[in-house]
Short mmCIF file of C-alpha atoms and ligand atoms in Angstrom, two decimals:
data_model
loop_
_atom_site.label_atom_id
_atom_site.label_comp_id
_atom_site.label_asym_id
_atom_site.label_seq_id
_atom_site.Cartn_x
_atom_site.Cartn_y
_atom_site.Cartn_z
CA MET F 1 9.93 9.58 5.35
CA LEU F 2 9.04 9.87 8.56
CA ASP F 3 10.58 8.20 11.51
CA ILE F 4 8.28 6.59 13.75
CA THR F 5 10.65 5.11 16.23
CA GLN F 6 10.71 8.44 17.42
CA TYR F 7 7.66 8.56 18.51
CA SER F 8 6.77 6.12 21.52
CA THR F 9 3.38 4.10 20.98
CA ASP F 10 2.36 1.09 22.88
CA GLN F 11 1.43 -0.52 19.72
CA THR F 12 3.58 -2.65 17.16
CA VAL F 13 3.65 -0.68 14.12
CA ALA F 14 5.13 -1.96 10.41
CA PHE F 15 4.86 0.20 7.37
CA GLY F 16 6.33 -1.64 3.27
CA ALA F 17 4.11 -3.19 0.68
CA GLY F 18 3.27 -6.59 1.27
CA GLN F 19 3.28 -6.41 5.27
CA ARG F 20 -0.03 -8.07 5.39
CA ARG F 21 1.63 -11.22 4.30
CA TYR F 22 3.25 -11.35 7.95
CA ALA F 23 0.28 -10.94 9.76
CA GLY F 24 0.57 -14.55 10.87
CA GLU F 25 4.16 -14.20 12.12
CA HIS F 26 3.20 -11.17 14.24
CA LEU F 27 0.00 -12.87 15.71
CA ARG F 28 2.16 -15.62 16.70
CA ALA F 29 4.35 -13.98 18.46
CA VAL F 30 1.82 -12.43 20.54
CA GLY F 31 0.90 -16.10 21.55
CA CYS F 32 -2.49 -16.18 19.07
CA ASP F 33 -2.68 -19.15 16.79
CA ARG F 34 -6.44 -18.72 15.64
CA VAL F 35 -7.58 -15.60 13.77
CA LEU F 36 -11.28 -14.39 12.45
CA ILE F 37 -10.93 -12.14 9.46
CA LEU F 38 -13.42 -9.17 9.66
CA THR F 39 -13.82 -7.40 6.55
CA THR F 40 -16.89 -5.33 4.62
CA PRO F 41 -19.20 -6.86 2.56
CA GLN F 42 -17.16 -5.04 -0.27
CA GLN F 43 -13.41 -6.20 0.63
CA SER F 44 -14.73 -10.06 1.63
CA ASP F 45 -12.45 -11.08 -1.34
CA LEU F 46 -9.52 -9.54 0.65
CA GLY F 47 -10.74 -11.49 3.58
CA LEU F 48 -10.44 -14.88 1.45
CA GLU F 49 -7.15 -13.34 0.35
CA LEU F 50 -5.51 -12.92 3.60
CA ALA F 51 -7.58 -16.27 5.19
CA GLU F 52 -5.56 -18.10 2.09
CA THR F 53 -2.28 -16.95 3.48
CA LEU F 54 -2.79 -17.61 6.82
CA GLY F 55 -3.52 -20.70 6.34
CA PRO F 56 -4.45 -23.02 9.06
CA MET F 57 -4.40 -20.14 11.26
CA ALA F 58 -7.33 -18.40 9.39
CA ALA F 59 -10.54 -19.22 11.42
CA GLY F 60 -12.95 -18.00 8.73
CA VAL F 61 -14.00 -14.57 7.49
CA PHE F 62 -16.44 -12.28 8.79
CA SER F 63 -17.60 -9.56 6.37
CA LYS F 64 -20.21 -7.82 7.27
CA ALA F 65 -18.82 -4.91 8.93
CA THR F 66 -20.12 -1.62 8.50
CA MET F 67 -20.01 1.85 9.34
CA HIS F 68 -20.74 3.25 12.67
CA THR F 69 -20.73 0.13 14.25
CA PRO F 70 -24.37 -1.19 14.66
CA THR F 71 -24.51 -3.03 18.20
CA ASN F 72 -26.51 -5.92 15.94
CA VAL F 73 -23.53 -6.74 14.08
CA THR F 74 -21.39 -6.96 16.62
CA GLU F 75 -23.44 -9.40 18.33
CA GLU F 76 -23.49 -11.75 15.25
CA ALA F 77 -19.81 -11.51 14.39
CA LEU F 78 -19.57 -12.28 18.41
CA THR F 79 -21.57 -16.04 17.69
CA HIS F 80 -19.63 -16.07 14.86
CA LEU F 81 -16.06 -15.36 17.11
CA SER F 82 -17.43 -17.95 19.62
CA GLN F 83 -18.33 -20.86 17.34
CA SER F 84 -14.70 -20.12 15.23
CA GLY F 85 -12.69 -20.79 18.51
CA ALA F 86 -10.36 -17.78 17.68
CA ASP F 87 -8.09 -16.22 19.86
CA SER F 88 -7.93 -12.91 17.71
CA VAL F 89 -9.08 -11.02 15.21
CA LEU F 90 -7.54 -9.43 12.21
CA SER F 91 -9.65 -6.34 10.71
CA VAL F 92 -8.81 -5.29 7.11
CA GLY F 93 -10.39 -1.94 6.15
CA GLY F 94 -10.82 0.74 6.68
CA GLY F 95 -12.79 2.87 10.19
CA SER F 96 -15.55 0.49 9.68
CA THR F 97 -14.12 -2.57 9.87
CA ILE F 98 -11.18 -1.70 12.00
CA GLY F 99 -14.69 -0.15 14.39
CA LEU F 100 -15.77 -4.04 14.10
CA GLY F 101 -12.83 -5.54 15.74
CA LYS F 102 -12.55 -2.64 18.28
CA ALA F 103 -16.28 -3.88 19.56
CA LEU F 104 -15.65 -7.86 19.63
CA VAL F 105 -12.00 -6.81 22.07
CA LEU F 106 -14.57 -4.74 24.36
CA HIS F 107 -16.79 -7.83 24.85
CA THR F 108 -13.50 -10.55 24.90
CA ASP F 109 -10.36 -9.23 25.37
CA ILE F 110 -8.54 -11.22 22.41
CA GLY F 111 -6.35 -9.76 20.71
CA HIS F 112 -6.46 -7.72 17.16
CA LEU F 113 -4.49 -6.81 14.43
CA ALA F 114 -5.74 -4.47 12.05
CA LEU F 115 -4.45 -3.80 8.53
CA PRO F 116 -5.60 -0.80 7.57
CA THR F 117 -6.88 0.39 4.17
CA THR F 118 -8.15 3.76 4.55
CA TYR F 119 -6.44 6.82 6.10
CA ALA F 120 -9.14 7.12 8.59
CA GLY F 121 -6.55 6.40 11.63
CA SER F 122 -9.30 4.37 13.55
CA GLU F 123 -6.17 1.68 14.28
CA CYS F 124 -4.14 4.36 16.29
CA THR F 125 -7.42 5.30 18.31
CA PRO F 126 -8.47 3.86 22.01
CA ILE F 127 -11.87 4.99 20.53
CA LEU F 128 -14.78 3.41 19.22
CA GLY F 129 -18.18 4.86 18.53
CA GLN F 130 -21.35 2.18 18.30
CA THR F 131 -24.68 2.54 17.00
CA GLU F 132 -28.07 1.04 18.65
CA ASN F 133 -31.19 1.78 17.12
CA GLY F 134 -29.60 4.66 15.08
CA LYS F 135 -28.57 6.40 18.25
CA LYS F 136 -24.65 6.84 18.29
CA THR F 137 -22.68 6.70 21.66
CA THR F 138 -18.42 7.00 21.53
CA MET F 139 -16.19 5.15 24.60
CA SER F 140 -12.86 5.61 24.70
CA ASP F 141 -10.67 2.08 26.39
CA PRO F 142 -6.89 1.69 26.32
CA LYS F 143 -7.66 -1.65 25.44
CA LEU F 144 -9.68 -0.66 22.40
CA ARG F 145 -6.17 0.53 20.63
CA PRO F 146 -5.28 -2.68 18.12
CA GLY F 147 -2.27 -4.02 19.33
CA ILE F 148 -0.53 -4.47 16.23
CA VAL F 149 -0.74 -2.37 13.28
CA LEU F 150 0.61 -3.18 9.87
CA TYR F 151 0.23 -0.73 6.84
CA ASP F 152 0.88 -2.44 3.51
CA ALA F 153 0.94 0.28 0.61
CA GLU F 154 -0.69 -2.25 -1.82
CA LEU F 155 -3.76 -2.01 0.83
CA VAL F 156 -4.21 1.48 -0.17
CA SER F 157 -2.97 1.50 -3.71
CA THR F 158 -6.40 0.33 -4.75
CA LEU F 159 -8.22 3.15 -2.82
CA PRO F 160 -9.72 5.09 -6.20
CA VAL F 161 -8.30 8.74 -6.50
CA GLY F 162 -11.98 9.92 -5.18
CA MET F 163 -11.54 8.04 -1.85
CA THR F 164 -7.63 8.56 -1.38
CA VAL F 165 -8.70 12.46 -1.05
CA THR F 166 -11.13 12.31 0.77
CA SER F 167 -9.66 9.87 3.39
CA ALA F 168 -6.75 12.24 3.37
CA LEU F 169 -8.47 14.94 3.88
CA ASN F 170 -10.61 13.04 6.87
CA ALA F 171 -6.56 12.43 8.45
CA MET F 172 -5.37 15.88 8.11
CA ALA F 173 -8.63 16.93 10.13
CA HIS F 174 -7.40 15.15 12.92
CA ALA F 175 -4.21 17.24 12.53
CA VAL F 176 -5.63 20.33 12.12
CA GLU F 177 -7.84 20.03 15.55
CA ALA F 178 -5.01 18.39 17.26
CA LEU F 179 -3.32 21.95 16.77
CA TYR F 180 -5.61 23.96 18.99
CA ALA F 181 -6.13 21.40 21.19
CA GLU F 182 -7.30 22.29 24.70
CA ASP F 183 -4.72 19.64 25.94
CA ARG F 184 -2.60 20.01 22.94
CA THR F 185 1.22 19.29 23.86
CA GLU F 186 4.20 19.87 21.73
CA ALA F 187 4.87 16.43 20.69
CA ALA F 188 1.60 16.12 19.87
CA THR F 189 2.02 19.17 17.26
CA GLU F 190 4.89 18.22 16.36
CA LEU F 191 3.01 14.93 15.09
CA ALA F 192 -0.01 16.70 13.42
CA LEU F 193 2.84 18.46 11.69
CA GLU F 194 4.57 15.84 10.46
CA GLY F 195 1.36 13.93 9.15
CA ILE F 196 -0.34 16.98 7.59
CA ALA F 197 3.21 17.54 5.61
CA ALA F 198 3.31 14.09 4.70
CA PHE F 199 -0.06 14.43 2.73
CA GLN F 200 0.99 17.55 1.21
CA ARG F 201 4.11 15.94 -0.10
CA ALA F 202 2.89 12.74 -1.27
CA LEU F 203 -0.55 13.35 -2.30
CA SER F 204 0.07 15.08 -5.31
CA VAL F 205 2.21 12.01 -6.45
CA VAL F 206 -0.50 9.35 -5.85
CA MET F 207 -2.91 11.47 -7.69
CA GLU F 208 -0.74 11.07 -11.15
CA ASN F 209 0.22 7.84 -10.18
CA PRO F 210 -1.98 5.90 -7.67
CA ALA F 211 -0.16 2.60 -7.71
CA ASP F 212 2.92 4.23 -7.16
CA LEU F 213 3.68 2.59 -3.96
CA GLU F 214 6.82 4.87 -1.87
CA ALA F 215 4.33 7.25 -2.30
CA ARG F 216 0.88 5.48 -1.31
CA GLN F 217 3.19 4.52 2.20
CA ALA F 218 4.26 8.08 2.53
CA THR F 219 0.31 8.70 2.60
CA GLN F 220 0.01 6.03 5.18
CA GLU F 221 2.78 7.48 7.47
CA GLY F 222 0.71 10.50 7.39
CA ALA F 223 -2.33 8.60 8.42
CA TRP F 224 -0.38 6.91 11.17
CA ALA F 225 0.75 10.52 12.79
CA CYS F 226 -3.08 11.96 12.50
CA GLY F 227 -4.78 9.06 13.70
CA THR F 228 -1.80 8.98 16.64
CA VAL F 229 -2.76 12.51 17.62
CA LEU F 230 -6.26 11.63 17.26
CA GLY F 231 -6.34 9.51 20.15
CA GLN F 232 -3.89 11.13 22.17
CA VAL F 233 -5.52 15.72 22.24
CA GLY F 234 -9.51 16.05 22.09
CA MET F 235 -11.30 17.28 19.21
CA ALA F 236 -13.11 20.50 18.79
CA LEU F 237 -15.79 22.27 16.21
CA HIS F 238 -15.16 20.13 13.20
CA HIS F 239 -15.51 16.42 14.56
CA LYS F 240 -18.60 18.15 16.52
CA LEU F 241 -20.00 19.45 13.15
CA CYS F 242 -19.00 15.96 11.08
CA HIS F 243 -20.75 13.76 13.99
CA THR F 244 -23.27 15.60 13.88
CA LEU F 245 -24.36 15.85 10.25
CA GLY F 246 -23.39 12.12 9.99
CA GLY F 247 -25.65 11.15 12.79
CA ALA F 248 -28.56 13.61 11.94
CA LEU F 249 -28.54 13.31 7.77
CA ASN F 250 -26.37 9.86 7.61
CA LEU F 251 -23.93 11.53 5.26
CA PRO F 252 -20.75 9.42 4.23
CA HIS F 253 -18.20 9.84 6.62
CA ALA F 254 -14.75 10.86 4.77
CA GLU F 255 -16.31 13.17 2.24
CA THR F 256 -18.42 15.20 5.36
CA HIS F 257 -14.70 15.57 6.70
CA ALA F 258 -13.35 16.78 3.28
CA ILE F 259 -16.24 19.46 3.01
CA ILE F 260 -16.60 20.77 6.62
CA LEU F 261 -12.71 21.01 7.28
CA PRO F 262 -11.83 24.42 5.79
CA HIS F 263 -14.78 26.15 6.87
CA ALA F 264 -14.18 24.74 10.21
CA THR F 265 -10.73 25.86 10.03
CA ALA F 266 -12.01 29.47 9.15
CA TYR F 267 -14.24 29.94 12.01
CA ASN F 268 -11.60 29.38 14.40
CA GLU F 269 -9.00 31.58 13.03
CA PRO F 270 -9.81 34.31 14.69
CA ALA F 271 -8.86 32.86 18.35
CA ALA F 272 -6.27 30.31 17.30
CA ALA F 273 -4.30 32.07 14.61
CA ALA F 274 -0.83 31.25 16.37
CA GLU F 275 -1.40 27.59 16.29
CA LEU F 276 -3.17 27.42 12.90
CA ALA F 277 -0.22 29.76 11.23
CA PRO F 278 2.33 26.37 10.80
CA ILE F 279 -0.25 25.28 7.85
CA LEU F 280 0.47 28.13 5.93
CA GLU F 281 4.40 26.98 5.94
CA LEU F 282 3.23 24.08 4.73
CA LEU F 283 0.55 24.72 2.58
CA GLY F 284 1.11 28.52 1.52
CA GLY F 285 -1.61 31.19 1.40
CA GLN F 286 -2.71 33.92 3.82
CA GLU F 287 -5.08 32.27 5.73
CA PRO F 288 -5.05 28.06 7.06
CA GLY F 289 -9.06 27.41 5.89
CA LYS F 290 -8.73 29.02 2.50
CA ALA F 291 -5.31 27.14 2.08
CA LEU F 292 -7.21 24.14 2.86
CA TRP F 293 -10.21 24.90 0.95
CA ASP F 294 -7.60 25.32 -2.39
CA LEU F 295 -6.25 21.95 -1.12
CA ALA F 296 -9.12 20.36 -1.29
CA LYS F 297 -10.30 22.01 -4.56
CA SER F 298 -6.89 21.06 -6.67
CA LEU F 299 -7.60 17.48 -5.70
CA ASN F 300 -11.17 17.88 -7.31
CA ALA F 301 -12.63 16.80 -3.43
CA PRO F 302 -16.43 17.59 -3.12
CA MET F 303 -16.64 21.06 -2.06
CA ALA F 304 -20.25 21.33 -1.27
CA LEU F 305 -22.71 20.00 1.33
CA LYS F 306 -25.59 19.65 -1.35
CA GLU F 307 -23.46 17.91 -3.21
CA LEU F 308 -23.72 14.82 -0.50
CA GLY F 309 -27.64 15.52 -1.11
CA VAL F 310 -28.14 17.48 2.15
CA ALA F 311 -31.17 19.99 1.69
CA GLU F 312 -31.06 23.64 2.56
CA HIS F 313 -33.85 23.56 5.04
CA ASP F 314 -32.20 20.80 7.06
CA LEU F 315 -28.92 23.46 8.37
CA ASP F 316 -31.16 25.16 10.75
CA ARG F 317 -31.53 21.89 12.37
CA VAL F 318 -27.59 21.42 12.31
CA ALA F 319 -27.05 24.33 13.37
CA GLU F 320 -29.28 23.72 16.59
CA LEU F 321 -27.74 20.13 17.29
CA ALA F 322 -24.34 21.36 16.40
CA THR F 323 -24.74 24.17 19.20
CA GLN F 324 -26.25 21.60 21.83
CA ASN F 325 -23.69 20.14 24.18
CA PRO F 326 -20.79 21.55 22.24
CA TYR F 327 -16.93 20.02 22.43
CA TRP F 328 -14.84 22.66 23.78
CA ASN F 329 -13.71 24.75 21.51
CA PRO F 330 -11.01 27.54 20.50
CA ARG F 331 -13.78 30.29 19.48
CA GLU F 332 -17.07 30.32 21.41
CA ILE F 333 -19.97 28.79 19.30
CA THR F 334 -22.72 30.17 18.22
CA LYS F 335 -26.07 28.96 16.92
CA ASP F 336 -25.74 32.12 14.16
CA GLY F 337 -22.16 31.31 13.55
CA ILE F 338 -22.28 27.81 12.56
CA ARG F 339 -25.30 28.56 10.78
CA ALA F 340 -23.58 30.98 8.38
CA LEU F 341 -20.90 27.98 8.52
CA LEU F 342 -22.95 25.48 7.02
CA GLY F 343 -24.99 27.26 4.44
CA ARG F 344 -21.23 28.16 2.74
CA ALA F 345 -20.36 24.72 3.21
CA TRP F 346 -23.55 23.68 1.70
CA VAL F 347 -23.43 25.95 -1.71
CA GLY F 348 -19.46 25.26 -1.73
CA ALA F 349 -18.02 29.23 -1.42
CA ALA F 350 -15.09 29.60 0.00
CA PRO F 351 -14.50 29.57 3.92
CA GLN F 352 -14.97 32.97 6.20
CA ALA F 353 -13.51 33.54 9.48
P1 NAD P 401 -15.32 2.63 5.69
O1 NAD P 401 -14.16 2.04 6.67
O2 NAD P 401 -16.74 2.71 6.11
O3 NAD P 401 -15.06 2.48 4.05
C1 NAD P 401 -15.91 2.72 3.49
C2 NAD P 401 -15.97 2.15 2.32
O4 NAD P 401 -14.90 1.83 1.32
C3 NAD P 401 -16.40 0.92 2.73
O5 NAD P 401 -17.14 0.01 1.50
C4 NAD P 401 -15.38 0.00 2.33
O6 NAD P 401 -15.17 -1.48 1.91
C5 NAD P 401 -14.62 0.15 1.14
N1 NAD P 401 -12.99 0.36 1.13
C6 NAD P 401 -12.02 0.54 2.20
N2 NAD P 401 -11.08 1.13 1.80
C7 NAD P 401 -11.07 0.43 0.50
C8 NAD P 401 -9.53 0.32 -0.32
N3 NAD P 401 -8.76 0.10 -0.02
N4 NAD P 401 -10.34 0.04 -1.42
C9 NAD P 401 -11.65 0.08 -2.46
N5 NAD P 401 -12.67 -0.02 -1.28
C10 NAD P 401 -12.16 0.36 0.27
O7 NAD P 401 -14.35 3.90 5.79
P2 NAD P 401 -13.52 5.33 6.78
O8 NAD P 401 -13.60 6.61 6.54
O9 NAD P 401 -12.21 4.21 7.02
O10 NAD P 401 -14.00 4.83 7.90
C11 NAD P 401 -15.45 5.18 8.40
C12 NAD P 401 -15.79 4.89 10.04
O11 NAD P 401 -14.80 4.85 11.08
C13 NAD P 401 -16.70 5.70 10.64
O12 NAD P 401 -17.57 4.97 10.78
C14 NAD P 401 -16.24 6.75 11.83
O13 NAD P 401 -16.94 7.01 12.65
C15 NAD P 401 -14.92 5.42 11.56
N6 NAD P 401 -13.64 6.10 12.46
C16 NAD P 401 -13.70 5.61 13.76
C17 NAD P 401 -12.51 6.39 14.71
C18 NAD P 401 -11.84 6.06 15.74
O14 NAD P 401 -11.01 6.68 16.17
N7 NAD P 401 -12.52 5.24 16.59
C19 NAD P 401 -11.69 6.74 13.64
C20 NAD P 401 -11.91 7.07 12.05
C21 NAD P 401 -12.86 7.05 11.94
#
């Protein structure tokens, strides 16, 4: 079990099956007594369940959280928030719902308690990506990191196996890129490796028995570690490629991360062999990118961009876009190199350095 107390963060974080039932106590402890619950349309029942648990503290359920935090949804939620008289929000869901909570905090400075139901890690970061008229912009502000995060293993035990795998690989991608980040620190590297190890240990158990709450909690500890390093150090080629693919072709977030991770890792191997070597100690194998590809394959993850509906002729445009204003990366990013990487990811071939 990961001892999170040795890693200092400015959040209140708790783990445990059933933790969602203590949300009211946590909010009252920071002076909040009226809370608006946020969910996606798909998770509105969970919002209603929480409203019942919170009783008179609940100021309503707003169930329109949407991927990439469109500003028109935020505006509607802001109106709802001001009419409800709430002094805090509770986001129960994945990165999309937690993103809406952050967007509301940006405009109002209210309290924010997050109950994550995926492994994407947004609850640990001060980062907010928003879309307006189809254009996504990203900002970072310490006040956007939710003050309280409750990891309730029961909430991820309903995550379908396919989403479990892609969301876990999404989380591991934060940790892999933290290993070679330009501004990496020893502490972030240690935490990143803890995160990968937690998923490596727990995922096979969860695949056998998705309702195993102990193993689910271990995956959430991994998500916390991976999300925390995402908030601490800069990301590189992998995240740039996923943002470009997601933005240009409107691809699903976690699946795109799952497919690209082995390829981006392999691309960076020649320039970051020592930094990536600990992955081999955790996953086995000779090459980190190939080890991640083998892991993804063993978990039945989607392996090819064409499975997500990407057309081969889109790859040139994506390579062009991904090499414009590139993020810092350990290896030089060339258009030919990225086009070749995308070609392999499109067809589902093994990664190459
Ligand atoms: P998501 O929040 O978009 O959820 C995807 C779908 O899965 C939704 O329909 C949701 O209702 C459903 N779902 C979530 N949990 C479930 C569960 N336990 N059981 C059944 N269904 C469930 O997916 P995500 O991958 O968590 O988040 C993606 C979004 O988060 C993207 O917009 C991404 O940019 C953002 N994100 C932001 C950060 C950050 O630090 N700002 C970090 C990671 C992700």
